[in-house]
mmCIF file of C-alpha atoms in Angstrom:
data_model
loop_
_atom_site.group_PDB
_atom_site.id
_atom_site.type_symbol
_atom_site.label_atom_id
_atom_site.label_comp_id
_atom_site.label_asym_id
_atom_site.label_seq_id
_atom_site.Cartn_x
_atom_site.Cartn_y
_atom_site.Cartn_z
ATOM 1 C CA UNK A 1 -51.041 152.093 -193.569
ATOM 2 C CA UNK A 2 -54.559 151.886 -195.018
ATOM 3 C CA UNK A 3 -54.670 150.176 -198.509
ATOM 4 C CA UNK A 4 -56.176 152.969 -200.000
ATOM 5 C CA UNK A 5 -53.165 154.873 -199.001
ATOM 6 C CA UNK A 6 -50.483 152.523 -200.025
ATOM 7 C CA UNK A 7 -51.878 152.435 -203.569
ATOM 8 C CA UNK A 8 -51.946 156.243 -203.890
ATOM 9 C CA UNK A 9 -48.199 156.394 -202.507
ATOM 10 C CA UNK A 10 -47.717 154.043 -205.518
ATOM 11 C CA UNK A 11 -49.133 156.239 -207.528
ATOM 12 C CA UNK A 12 -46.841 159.207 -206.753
ATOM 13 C CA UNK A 13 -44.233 157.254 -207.064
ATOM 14 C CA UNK A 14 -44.576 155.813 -210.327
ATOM 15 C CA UNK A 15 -45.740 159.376 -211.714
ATOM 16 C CA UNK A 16 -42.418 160.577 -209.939
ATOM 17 C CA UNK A 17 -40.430 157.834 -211.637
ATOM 18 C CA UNK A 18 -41.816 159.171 -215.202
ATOM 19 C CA UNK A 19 -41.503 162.404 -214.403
ATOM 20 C CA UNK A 20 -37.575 161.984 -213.224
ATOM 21 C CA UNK A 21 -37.224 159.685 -216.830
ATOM 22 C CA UNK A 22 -39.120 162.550 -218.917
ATOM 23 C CA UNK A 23 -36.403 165.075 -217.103
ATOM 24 C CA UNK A 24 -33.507 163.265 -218.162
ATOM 25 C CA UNK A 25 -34.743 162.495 -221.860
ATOM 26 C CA UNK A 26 -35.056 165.739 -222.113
ATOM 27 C CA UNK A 27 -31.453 167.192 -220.651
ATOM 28 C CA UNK A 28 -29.348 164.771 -222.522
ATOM 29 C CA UNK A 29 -28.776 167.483 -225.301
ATOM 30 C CA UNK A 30 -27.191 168.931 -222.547
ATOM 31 C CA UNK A 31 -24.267 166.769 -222.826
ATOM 32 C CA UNK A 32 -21.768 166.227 -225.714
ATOM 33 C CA UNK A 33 -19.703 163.227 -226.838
ATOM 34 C CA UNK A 34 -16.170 163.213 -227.037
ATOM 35 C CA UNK A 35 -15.534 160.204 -227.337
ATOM 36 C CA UNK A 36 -18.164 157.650 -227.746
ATOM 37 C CA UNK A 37 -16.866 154.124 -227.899
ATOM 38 C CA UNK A 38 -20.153 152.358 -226.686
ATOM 39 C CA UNK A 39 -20.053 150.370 -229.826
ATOM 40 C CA UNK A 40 -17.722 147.991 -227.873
ATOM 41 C CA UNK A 41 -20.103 147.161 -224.881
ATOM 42 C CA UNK A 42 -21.314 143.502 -225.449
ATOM 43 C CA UNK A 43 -23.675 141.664 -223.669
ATOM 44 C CA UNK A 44 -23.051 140.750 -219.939
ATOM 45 C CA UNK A 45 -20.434 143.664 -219.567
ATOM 46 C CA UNK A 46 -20.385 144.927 -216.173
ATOM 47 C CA UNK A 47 -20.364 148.616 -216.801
ATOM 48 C CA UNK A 48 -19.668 151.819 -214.373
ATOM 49 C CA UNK A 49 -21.054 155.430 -214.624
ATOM 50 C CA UNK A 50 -19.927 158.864 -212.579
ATOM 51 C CA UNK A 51 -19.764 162.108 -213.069
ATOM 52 C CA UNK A 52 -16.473 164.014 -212.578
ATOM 53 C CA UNK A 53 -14.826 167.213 -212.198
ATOM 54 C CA UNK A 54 -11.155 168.101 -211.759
ATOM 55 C CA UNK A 55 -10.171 165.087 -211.120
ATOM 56 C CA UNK A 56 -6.973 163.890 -212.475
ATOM 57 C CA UNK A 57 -5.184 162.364 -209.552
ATOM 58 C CA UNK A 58 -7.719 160.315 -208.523
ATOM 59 C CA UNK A 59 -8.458 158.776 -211.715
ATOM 60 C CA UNK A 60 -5.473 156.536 -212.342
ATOM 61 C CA UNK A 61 -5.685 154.202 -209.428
ATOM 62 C CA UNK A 62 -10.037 154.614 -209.892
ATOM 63 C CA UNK A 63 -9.283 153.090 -213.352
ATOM 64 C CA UNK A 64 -7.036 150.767 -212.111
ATOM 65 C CA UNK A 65 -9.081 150.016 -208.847
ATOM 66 C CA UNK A 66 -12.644 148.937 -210.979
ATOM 67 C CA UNK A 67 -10.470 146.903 -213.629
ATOM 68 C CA UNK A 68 -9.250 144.451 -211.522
ATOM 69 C CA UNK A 69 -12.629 144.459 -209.856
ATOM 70 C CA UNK A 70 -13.785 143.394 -213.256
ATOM 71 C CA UNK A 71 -15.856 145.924 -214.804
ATOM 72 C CA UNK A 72 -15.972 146.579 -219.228
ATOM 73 C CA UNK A 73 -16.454 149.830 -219.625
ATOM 74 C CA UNK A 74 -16.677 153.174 -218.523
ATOM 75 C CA UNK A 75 -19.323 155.968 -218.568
ATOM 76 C CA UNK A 76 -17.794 158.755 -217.693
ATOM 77 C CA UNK A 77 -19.193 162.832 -217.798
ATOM 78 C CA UNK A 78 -17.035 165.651 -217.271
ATOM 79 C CA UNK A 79 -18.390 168.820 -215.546
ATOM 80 C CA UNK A 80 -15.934 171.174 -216.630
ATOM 81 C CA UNK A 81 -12.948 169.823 -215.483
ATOM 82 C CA UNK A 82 -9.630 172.320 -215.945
ATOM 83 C CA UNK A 83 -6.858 169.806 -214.666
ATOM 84 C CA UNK A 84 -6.413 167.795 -217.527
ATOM 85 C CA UNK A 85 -9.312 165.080 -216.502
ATOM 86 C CA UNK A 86 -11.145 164.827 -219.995
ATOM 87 C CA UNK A 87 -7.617 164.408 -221.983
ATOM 88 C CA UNK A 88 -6.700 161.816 -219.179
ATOM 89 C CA UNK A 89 -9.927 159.545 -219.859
ATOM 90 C CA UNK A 90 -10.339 159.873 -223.573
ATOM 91 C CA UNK A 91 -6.876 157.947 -223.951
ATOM 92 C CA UNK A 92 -8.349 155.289 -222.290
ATOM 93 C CA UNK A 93 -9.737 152.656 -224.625
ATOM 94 C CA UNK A 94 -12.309 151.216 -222.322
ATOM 95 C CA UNK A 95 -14.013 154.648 -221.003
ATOM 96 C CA UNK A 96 -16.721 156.462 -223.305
ATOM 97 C CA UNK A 97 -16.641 160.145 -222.264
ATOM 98 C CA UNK A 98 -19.255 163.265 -222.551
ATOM 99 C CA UNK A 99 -18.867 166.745 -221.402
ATOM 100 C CA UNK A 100 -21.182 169.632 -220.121
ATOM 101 C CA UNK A 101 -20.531 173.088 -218.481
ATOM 102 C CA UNK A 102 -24.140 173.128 -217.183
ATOM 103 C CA UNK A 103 -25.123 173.297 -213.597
ATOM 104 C CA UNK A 104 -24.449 169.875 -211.318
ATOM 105 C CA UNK A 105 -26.683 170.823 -209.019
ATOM 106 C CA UNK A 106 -29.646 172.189 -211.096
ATOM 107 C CA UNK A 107 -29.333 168.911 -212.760
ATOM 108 C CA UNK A 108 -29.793 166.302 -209.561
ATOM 109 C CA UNK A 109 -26.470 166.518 -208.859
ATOM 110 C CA UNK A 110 -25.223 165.095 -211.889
ATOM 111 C CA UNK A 111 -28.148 162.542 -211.762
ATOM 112 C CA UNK A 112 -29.997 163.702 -214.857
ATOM 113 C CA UNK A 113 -26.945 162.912 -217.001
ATOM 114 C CA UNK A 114 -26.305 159.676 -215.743
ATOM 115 C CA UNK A 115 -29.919 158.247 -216.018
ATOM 116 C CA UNK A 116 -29.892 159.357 -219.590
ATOM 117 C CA UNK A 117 -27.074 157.220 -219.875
ATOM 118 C CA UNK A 118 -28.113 154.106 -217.892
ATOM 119 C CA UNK A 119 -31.611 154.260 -219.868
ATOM 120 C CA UNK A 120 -29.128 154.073 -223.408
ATOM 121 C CA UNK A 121 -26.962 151.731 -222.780
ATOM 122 C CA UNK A 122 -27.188 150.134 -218.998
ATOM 123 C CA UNK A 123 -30.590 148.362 -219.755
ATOM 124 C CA UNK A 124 -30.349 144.769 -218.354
ATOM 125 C CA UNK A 125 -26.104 145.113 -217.589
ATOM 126 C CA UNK A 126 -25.278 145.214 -213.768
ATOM 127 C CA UNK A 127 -24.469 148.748 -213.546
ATOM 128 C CA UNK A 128 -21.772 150.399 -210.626
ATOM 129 C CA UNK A 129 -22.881 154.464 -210.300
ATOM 130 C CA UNK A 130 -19.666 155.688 -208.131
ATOM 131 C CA UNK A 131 -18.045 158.760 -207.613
ATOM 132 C CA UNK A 132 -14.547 159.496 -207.845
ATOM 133 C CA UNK A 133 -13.520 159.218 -204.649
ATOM 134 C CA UNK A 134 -15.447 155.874 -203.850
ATOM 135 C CA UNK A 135 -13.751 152.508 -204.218
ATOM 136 C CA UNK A 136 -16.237 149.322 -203.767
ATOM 137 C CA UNK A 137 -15.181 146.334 -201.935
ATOM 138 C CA UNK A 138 -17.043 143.346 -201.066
ATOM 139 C CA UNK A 139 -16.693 139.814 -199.094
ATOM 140 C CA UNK A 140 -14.112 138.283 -201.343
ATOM 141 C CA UNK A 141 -12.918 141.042 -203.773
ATOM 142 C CA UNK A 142 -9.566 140.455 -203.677
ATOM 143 C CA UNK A 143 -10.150 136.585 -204.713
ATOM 144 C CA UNK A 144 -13.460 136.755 -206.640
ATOM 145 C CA UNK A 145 -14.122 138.880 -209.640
ATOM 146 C CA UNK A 146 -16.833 141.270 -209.962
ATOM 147 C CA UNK A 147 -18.836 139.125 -212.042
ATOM 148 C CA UNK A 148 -18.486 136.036 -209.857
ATOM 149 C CA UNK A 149 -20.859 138.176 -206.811
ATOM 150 C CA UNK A 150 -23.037 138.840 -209.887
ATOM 151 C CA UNK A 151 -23.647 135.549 -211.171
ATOM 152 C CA UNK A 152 -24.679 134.652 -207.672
ATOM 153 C CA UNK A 153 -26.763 138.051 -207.248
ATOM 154 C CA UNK A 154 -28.326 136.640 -210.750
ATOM 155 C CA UNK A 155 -28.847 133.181 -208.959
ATOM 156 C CA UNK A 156 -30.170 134.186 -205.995
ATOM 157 C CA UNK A 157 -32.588 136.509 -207.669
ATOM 158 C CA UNK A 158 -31.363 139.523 -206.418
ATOM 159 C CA UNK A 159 -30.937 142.543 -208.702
ATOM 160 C CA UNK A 160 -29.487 145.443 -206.205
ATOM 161 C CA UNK A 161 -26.603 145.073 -204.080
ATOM 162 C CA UNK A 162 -26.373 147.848 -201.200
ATOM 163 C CA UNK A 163 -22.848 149.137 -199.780
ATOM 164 C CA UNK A 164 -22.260 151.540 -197.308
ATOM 165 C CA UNK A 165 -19.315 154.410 -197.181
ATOM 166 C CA UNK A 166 -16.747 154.048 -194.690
ATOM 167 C CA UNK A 167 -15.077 157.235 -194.601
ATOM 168 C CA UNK A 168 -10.898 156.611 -194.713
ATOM 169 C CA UNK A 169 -8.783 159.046 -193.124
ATOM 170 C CA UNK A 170 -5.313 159.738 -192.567
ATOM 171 C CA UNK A 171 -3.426 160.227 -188.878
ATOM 172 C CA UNK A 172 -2.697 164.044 -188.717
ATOM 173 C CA UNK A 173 -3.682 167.028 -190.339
ATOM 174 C CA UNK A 174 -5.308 166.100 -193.869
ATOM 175 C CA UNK A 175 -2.987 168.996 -195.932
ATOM 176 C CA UNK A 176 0.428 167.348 -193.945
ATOM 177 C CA UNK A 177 0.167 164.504 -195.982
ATOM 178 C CA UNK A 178 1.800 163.280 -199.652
ATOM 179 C CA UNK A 179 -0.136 162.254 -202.699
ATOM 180 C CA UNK A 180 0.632 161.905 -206.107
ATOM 181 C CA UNK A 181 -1.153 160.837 -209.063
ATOM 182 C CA UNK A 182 -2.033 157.631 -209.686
ATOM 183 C CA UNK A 183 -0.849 156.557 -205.948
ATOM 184 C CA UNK A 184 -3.217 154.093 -203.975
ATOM 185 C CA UNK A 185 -5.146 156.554 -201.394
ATOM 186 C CA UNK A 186 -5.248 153.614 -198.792
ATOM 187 C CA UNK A 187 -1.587 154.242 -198.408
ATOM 188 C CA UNK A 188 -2.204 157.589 -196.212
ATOM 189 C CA UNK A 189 -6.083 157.293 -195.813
ATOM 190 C CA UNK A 190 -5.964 153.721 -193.589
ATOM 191 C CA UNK A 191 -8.140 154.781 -190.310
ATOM 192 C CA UNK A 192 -11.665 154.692 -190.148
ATOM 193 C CA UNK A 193 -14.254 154.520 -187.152
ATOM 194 C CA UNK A 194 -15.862 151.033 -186.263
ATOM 195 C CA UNK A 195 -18.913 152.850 -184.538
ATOM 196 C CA UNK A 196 -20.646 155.322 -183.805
ATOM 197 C CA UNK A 197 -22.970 154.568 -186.588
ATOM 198 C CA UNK A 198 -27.190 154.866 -186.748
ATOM 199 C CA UNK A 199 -29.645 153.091 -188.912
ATOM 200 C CA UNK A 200 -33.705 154.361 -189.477
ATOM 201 C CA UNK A 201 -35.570 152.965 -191.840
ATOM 202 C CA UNK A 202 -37.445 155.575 -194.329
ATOM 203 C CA UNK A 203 -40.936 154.597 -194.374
ATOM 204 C CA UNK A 204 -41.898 156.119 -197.825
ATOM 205 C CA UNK A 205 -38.690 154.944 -200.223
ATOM 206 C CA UNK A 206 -38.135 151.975 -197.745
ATOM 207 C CA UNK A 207 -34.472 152.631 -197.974
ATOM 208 C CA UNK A 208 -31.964 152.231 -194.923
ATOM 209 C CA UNK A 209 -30.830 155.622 -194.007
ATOM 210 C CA UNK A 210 -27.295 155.172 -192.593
ATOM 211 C CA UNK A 211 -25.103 158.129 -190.238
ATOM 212 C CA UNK A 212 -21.722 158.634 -188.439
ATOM 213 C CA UNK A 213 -18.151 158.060 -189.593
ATOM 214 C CA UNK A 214 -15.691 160.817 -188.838
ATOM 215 C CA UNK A 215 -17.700 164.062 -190.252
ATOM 216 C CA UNK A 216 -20.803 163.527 -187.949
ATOM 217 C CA UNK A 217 -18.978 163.408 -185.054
ATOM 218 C CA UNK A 218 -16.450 166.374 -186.205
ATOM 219 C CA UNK A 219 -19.146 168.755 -187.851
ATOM 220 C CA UNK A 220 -22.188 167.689 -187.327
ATOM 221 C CA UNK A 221 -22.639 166.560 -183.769
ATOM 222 C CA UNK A 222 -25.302 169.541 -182.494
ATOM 223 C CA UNK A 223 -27.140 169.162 -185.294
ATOM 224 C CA UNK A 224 -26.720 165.436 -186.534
ATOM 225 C CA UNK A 225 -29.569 165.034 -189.218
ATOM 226 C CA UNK A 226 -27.594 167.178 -191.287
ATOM 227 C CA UNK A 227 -24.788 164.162 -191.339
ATOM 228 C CA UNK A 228 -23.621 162.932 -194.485
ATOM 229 C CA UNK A 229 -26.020 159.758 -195.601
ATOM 230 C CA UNK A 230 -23.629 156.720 -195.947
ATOM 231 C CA UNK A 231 -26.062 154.079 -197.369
ATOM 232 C CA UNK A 232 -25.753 153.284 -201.141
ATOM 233 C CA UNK A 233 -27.547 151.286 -203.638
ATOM 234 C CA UNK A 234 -24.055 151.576 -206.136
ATOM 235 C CA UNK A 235 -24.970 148.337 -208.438
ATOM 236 C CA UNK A 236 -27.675 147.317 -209.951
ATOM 237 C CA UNK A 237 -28.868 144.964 -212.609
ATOM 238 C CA UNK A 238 -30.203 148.033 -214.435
ATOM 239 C CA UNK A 239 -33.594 148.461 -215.913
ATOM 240 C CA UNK A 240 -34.447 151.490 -218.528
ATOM 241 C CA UNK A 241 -37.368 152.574 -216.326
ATOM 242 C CA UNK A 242 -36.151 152.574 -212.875
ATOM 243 C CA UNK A 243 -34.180 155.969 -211.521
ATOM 244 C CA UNK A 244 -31.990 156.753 -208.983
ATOM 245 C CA UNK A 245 -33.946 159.362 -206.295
ATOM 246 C CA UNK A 246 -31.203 160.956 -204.444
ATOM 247 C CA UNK A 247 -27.484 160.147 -205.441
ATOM 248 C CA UNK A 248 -27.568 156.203 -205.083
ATOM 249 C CA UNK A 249 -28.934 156.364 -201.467
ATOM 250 C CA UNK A 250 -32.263 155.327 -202.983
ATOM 251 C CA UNK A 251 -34.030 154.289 -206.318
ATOM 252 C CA UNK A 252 -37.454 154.154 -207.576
ATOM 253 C CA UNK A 253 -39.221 151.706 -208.022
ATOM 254 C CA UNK A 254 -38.884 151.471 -203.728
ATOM 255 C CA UNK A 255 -39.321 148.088 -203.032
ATOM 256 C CA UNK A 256 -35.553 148.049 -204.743
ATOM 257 C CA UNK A 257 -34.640 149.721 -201.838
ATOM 258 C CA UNK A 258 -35.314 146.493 -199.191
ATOM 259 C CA UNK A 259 -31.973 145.180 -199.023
ATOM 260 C CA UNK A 260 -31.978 144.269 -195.932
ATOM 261 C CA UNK A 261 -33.108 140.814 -194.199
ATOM 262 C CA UNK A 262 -36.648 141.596 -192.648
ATOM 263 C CA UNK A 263 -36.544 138.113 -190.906
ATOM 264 C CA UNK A 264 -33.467 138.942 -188.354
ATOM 265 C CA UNK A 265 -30.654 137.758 -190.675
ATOM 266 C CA UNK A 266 -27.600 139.211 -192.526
ATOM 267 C CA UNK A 267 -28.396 140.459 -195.910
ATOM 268 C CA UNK A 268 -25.098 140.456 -197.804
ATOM 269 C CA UNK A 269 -23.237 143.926 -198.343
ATOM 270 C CA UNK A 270 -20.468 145.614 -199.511
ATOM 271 C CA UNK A 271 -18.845 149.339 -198.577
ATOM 272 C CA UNK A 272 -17.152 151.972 -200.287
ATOM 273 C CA UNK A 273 -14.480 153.261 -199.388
ATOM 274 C CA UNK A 274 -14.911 157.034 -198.928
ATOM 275 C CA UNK A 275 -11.213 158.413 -200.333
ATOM 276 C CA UNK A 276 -12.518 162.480 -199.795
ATOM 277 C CA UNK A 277 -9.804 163.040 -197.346
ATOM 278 C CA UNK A 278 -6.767 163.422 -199.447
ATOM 279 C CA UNK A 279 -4.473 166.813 -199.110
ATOM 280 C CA UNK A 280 -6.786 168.362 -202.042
ATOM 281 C CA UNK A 281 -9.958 168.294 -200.001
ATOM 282 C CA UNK A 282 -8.868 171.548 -198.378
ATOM 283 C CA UNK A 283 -8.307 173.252 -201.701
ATOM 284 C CA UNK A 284 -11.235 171.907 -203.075
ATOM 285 C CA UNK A 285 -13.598 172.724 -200.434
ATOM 286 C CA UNK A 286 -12.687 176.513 -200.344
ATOM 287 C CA UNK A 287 -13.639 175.615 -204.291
ATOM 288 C CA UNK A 288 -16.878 173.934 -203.291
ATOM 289 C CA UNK A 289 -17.875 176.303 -200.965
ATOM 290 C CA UNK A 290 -17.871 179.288 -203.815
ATOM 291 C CA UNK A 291 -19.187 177.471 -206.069
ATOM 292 C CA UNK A 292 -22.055 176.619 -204.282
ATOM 293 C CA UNK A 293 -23.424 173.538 -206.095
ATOM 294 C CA UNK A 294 -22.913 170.663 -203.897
ATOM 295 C CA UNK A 295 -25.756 170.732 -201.834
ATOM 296 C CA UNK A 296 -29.643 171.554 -201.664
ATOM 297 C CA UNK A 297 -29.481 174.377 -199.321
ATOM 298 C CA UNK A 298 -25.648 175.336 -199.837
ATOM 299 C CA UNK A 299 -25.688 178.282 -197.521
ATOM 300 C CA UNK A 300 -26.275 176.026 -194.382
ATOM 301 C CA UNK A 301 -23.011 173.835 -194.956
ATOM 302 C CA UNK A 302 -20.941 176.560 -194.762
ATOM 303 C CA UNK A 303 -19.299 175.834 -191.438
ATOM 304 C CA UNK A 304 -18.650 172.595 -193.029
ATOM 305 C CA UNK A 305 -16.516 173.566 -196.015
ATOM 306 C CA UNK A 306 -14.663 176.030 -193.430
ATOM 307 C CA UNK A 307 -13.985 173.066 -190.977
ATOM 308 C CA UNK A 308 -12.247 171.545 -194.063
ATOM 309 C CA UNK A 309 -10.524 174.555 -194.915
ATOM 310 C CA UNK A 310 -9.097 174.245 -191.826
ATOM 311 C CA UNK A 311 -7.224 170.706 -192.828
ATOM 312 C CA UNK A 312 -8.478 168.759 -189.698
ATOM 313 C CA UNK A 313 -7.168 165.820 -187.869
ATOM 314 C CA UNK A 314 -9.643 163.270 -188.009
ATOM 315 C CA UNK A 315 -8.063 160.735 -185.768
ATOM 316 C CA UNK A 316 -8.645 159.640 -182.175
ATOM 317 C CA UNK A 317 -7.068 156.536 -180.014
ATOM 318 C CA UNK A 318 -10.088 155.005 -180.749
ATOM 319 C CA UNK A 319 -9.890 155.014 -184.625
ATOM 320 C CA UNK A 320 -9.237 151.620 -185.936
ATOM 321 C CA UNK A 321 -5.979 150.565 -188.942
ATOM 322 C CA UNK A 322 -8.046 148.811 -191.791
ATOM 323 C CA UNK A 323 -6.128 145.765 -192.513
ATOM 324 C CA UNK A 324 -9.000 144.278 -194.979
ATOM 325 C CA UNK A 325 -12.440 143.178 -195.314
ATOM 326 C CA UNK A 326 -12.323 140.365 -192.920
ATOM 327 C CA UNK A 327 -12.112 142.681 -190.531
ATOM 328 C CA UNK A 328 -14.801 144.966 -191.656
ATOM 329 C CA UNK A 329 -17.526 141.827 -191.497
ATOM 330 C CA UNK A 330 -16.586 141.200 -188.591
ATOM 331 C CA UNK A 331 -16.627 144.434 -186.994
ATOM 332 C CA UNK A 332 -20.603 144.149 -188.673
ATOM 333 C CA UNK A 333 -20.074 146.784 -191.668
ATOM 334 C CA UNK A 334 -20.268 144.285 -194.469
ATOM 335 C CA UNK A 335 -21.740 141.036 -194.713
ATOM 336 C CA UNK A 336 -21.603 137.750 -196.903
ATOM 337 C CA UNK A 337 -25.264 137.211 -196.222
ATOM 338 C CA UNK A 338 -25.569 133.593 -197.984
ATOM 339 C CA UNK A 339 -22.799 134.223 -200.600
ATOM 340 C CA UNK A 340 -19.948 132.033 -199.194
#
């Protein structure tokens, strides 16, 4: 690419990165506090933000999950939740929670909320941007805090560490299975698939665009572009003026987005574990599917929410048990990279 032309994609990009700030400035009147407790965040807390709806039974064991992982507080917003989720999460003395009825997806997807957020009160804390229904592990996690990987991410100079979904399902029809709240999802959702998996490299954001896992090759195999992206950029050393561009897949400024080894070696990595797949994913899609505010283009994922309507069977004899994250690195879905 000319020079000429790198410095005007620059350009655009910064001007978009200003632009997406601006927007979120702007829309945080759209949110309101109920309970604020942001006063408590000191300096060097590892803090998490996500947006959530309806989402009682998962929340227990997410709590749970990123506490022992280490992290301070919460930053939670509620998108009109009617199961109970905001009286759930504003007993908890380490979340902070807001509220809005307004549109998810007229907002990014929840994205102008949260950057509000992170540019209050994430600047220069290692920030974790999750969903519900993701659970991050890395090399280590269930010996090593949190904030041992980043001290060392500190050290090493690194401020973004990348993980990539790995979407957990259960053996049989998705609705035949039993959940309850506050239950661990890896006791039903404990099969995953070790391949079928393709990388390209975006040339404009420079981010890794990562596809497969059990929905592309159940619902999107003619038309496999429209595959659920699996690459995420879910913590960050966070700085006031950078933004997330589409979920966490990517962030502005791009050269955040390298985090991979140009040079032929392993860049270290994490995943998260995709918990969708629970029995409520067939109630909630016929949900989704009406409400219509999930994707870009709703209307052409409609075969997709039907498919879950349908409870499906995601596994095959070639799905593999997940017995822990040795076995993911070595199966090459996570990485140590130098951190050993």
């Amino acid at each position: 690419m000319a020079l000429w032309s790198k410095l005007w994609q620059a350009y655009r990009w910064r001007l978009r990165r200003r632009y997406l700030l601006a927007r979120a400035l702007r829309r945080r009147r759209r949110l309101t506090a109920l309970q604020d407790r942001t006063r408590a965040i000191r300096r060097g807390d590892i803090l998490l933000f996500a947006t959530v709806r309806n989402e009682a039974q998962r929340l227990p064991h997410f709590l749970d999950h990123y506490r022992r992982l280490g992290v301070d507080h919460f930053l939670i917003v509620d998108n009109k939740s009617t199961d109970g989720s905001p009286d759930l999460l504003a007993a908890q003395p380490d979340v902070s929670l807001w509220q809005t009825g307004s549109s998810y997806r007229l907002h990014r997807f929840g994205l102008d909320w949260l950057t509000w957020l992170m540019f209050r009160h994430g600047h220069d804390h290692w920030c974790l941007t999750v969903d519900a229904d993701e659970l991050l592990i890395y090399p280590h996690h269930d010996t090593r805090p949190l904030a041992t990987l980043t001290d060392w991410l500190d050290r090493s100079g690194q401020r973004v560490f990348p993980a990539m979904m790995l979407e957990l399902y259960p053996k049989g029809p998705v609705q035949a299975q039993s959940y309850l709240p506050g239950d661990d999802p890896l006791r039903i959702l404990h099969w995953f698939d070790a391949g079928n998996y393709t990388i390209t490299r975006q040339e404009r954001t420079k981010a890794l665009w990562i596809q497969g896992g059990p929905r592309a090759r159940m619902f999107f195999a003619d038309r496999p572009r429209h595959a659920p992206t699996l690459s995420k950029i879910p913590l960050v050393r966070w700085n006031r003026r950078w933004v997330y561009l589409n979920s966490t897949h990517a962030i502005l400024p791009p050269r955040l987005n390298e985090v991979y080894d140009r040079m032929g070696g392993e860049a270290i990595s994490g995943l998260l574990l995709h918990t969708k797949f629970l029995p409520e994913v067939v109630r909630k899609a016929a949900e989704e599917k009406d409400r219509r505010e999930h994707f870009g283009r709703p209307e052409i994922f409609d075969s997709y929410y039907d498919s879950l309507m349908a409870s499906p069977d995601f596994w095959t004899p070639q799905s593999r048990r997940l017995t822990g994250w040795r076995q993911l690195e070595a199966l090459g879905l996570m990485s140590r990279g130098g951190w050993l």
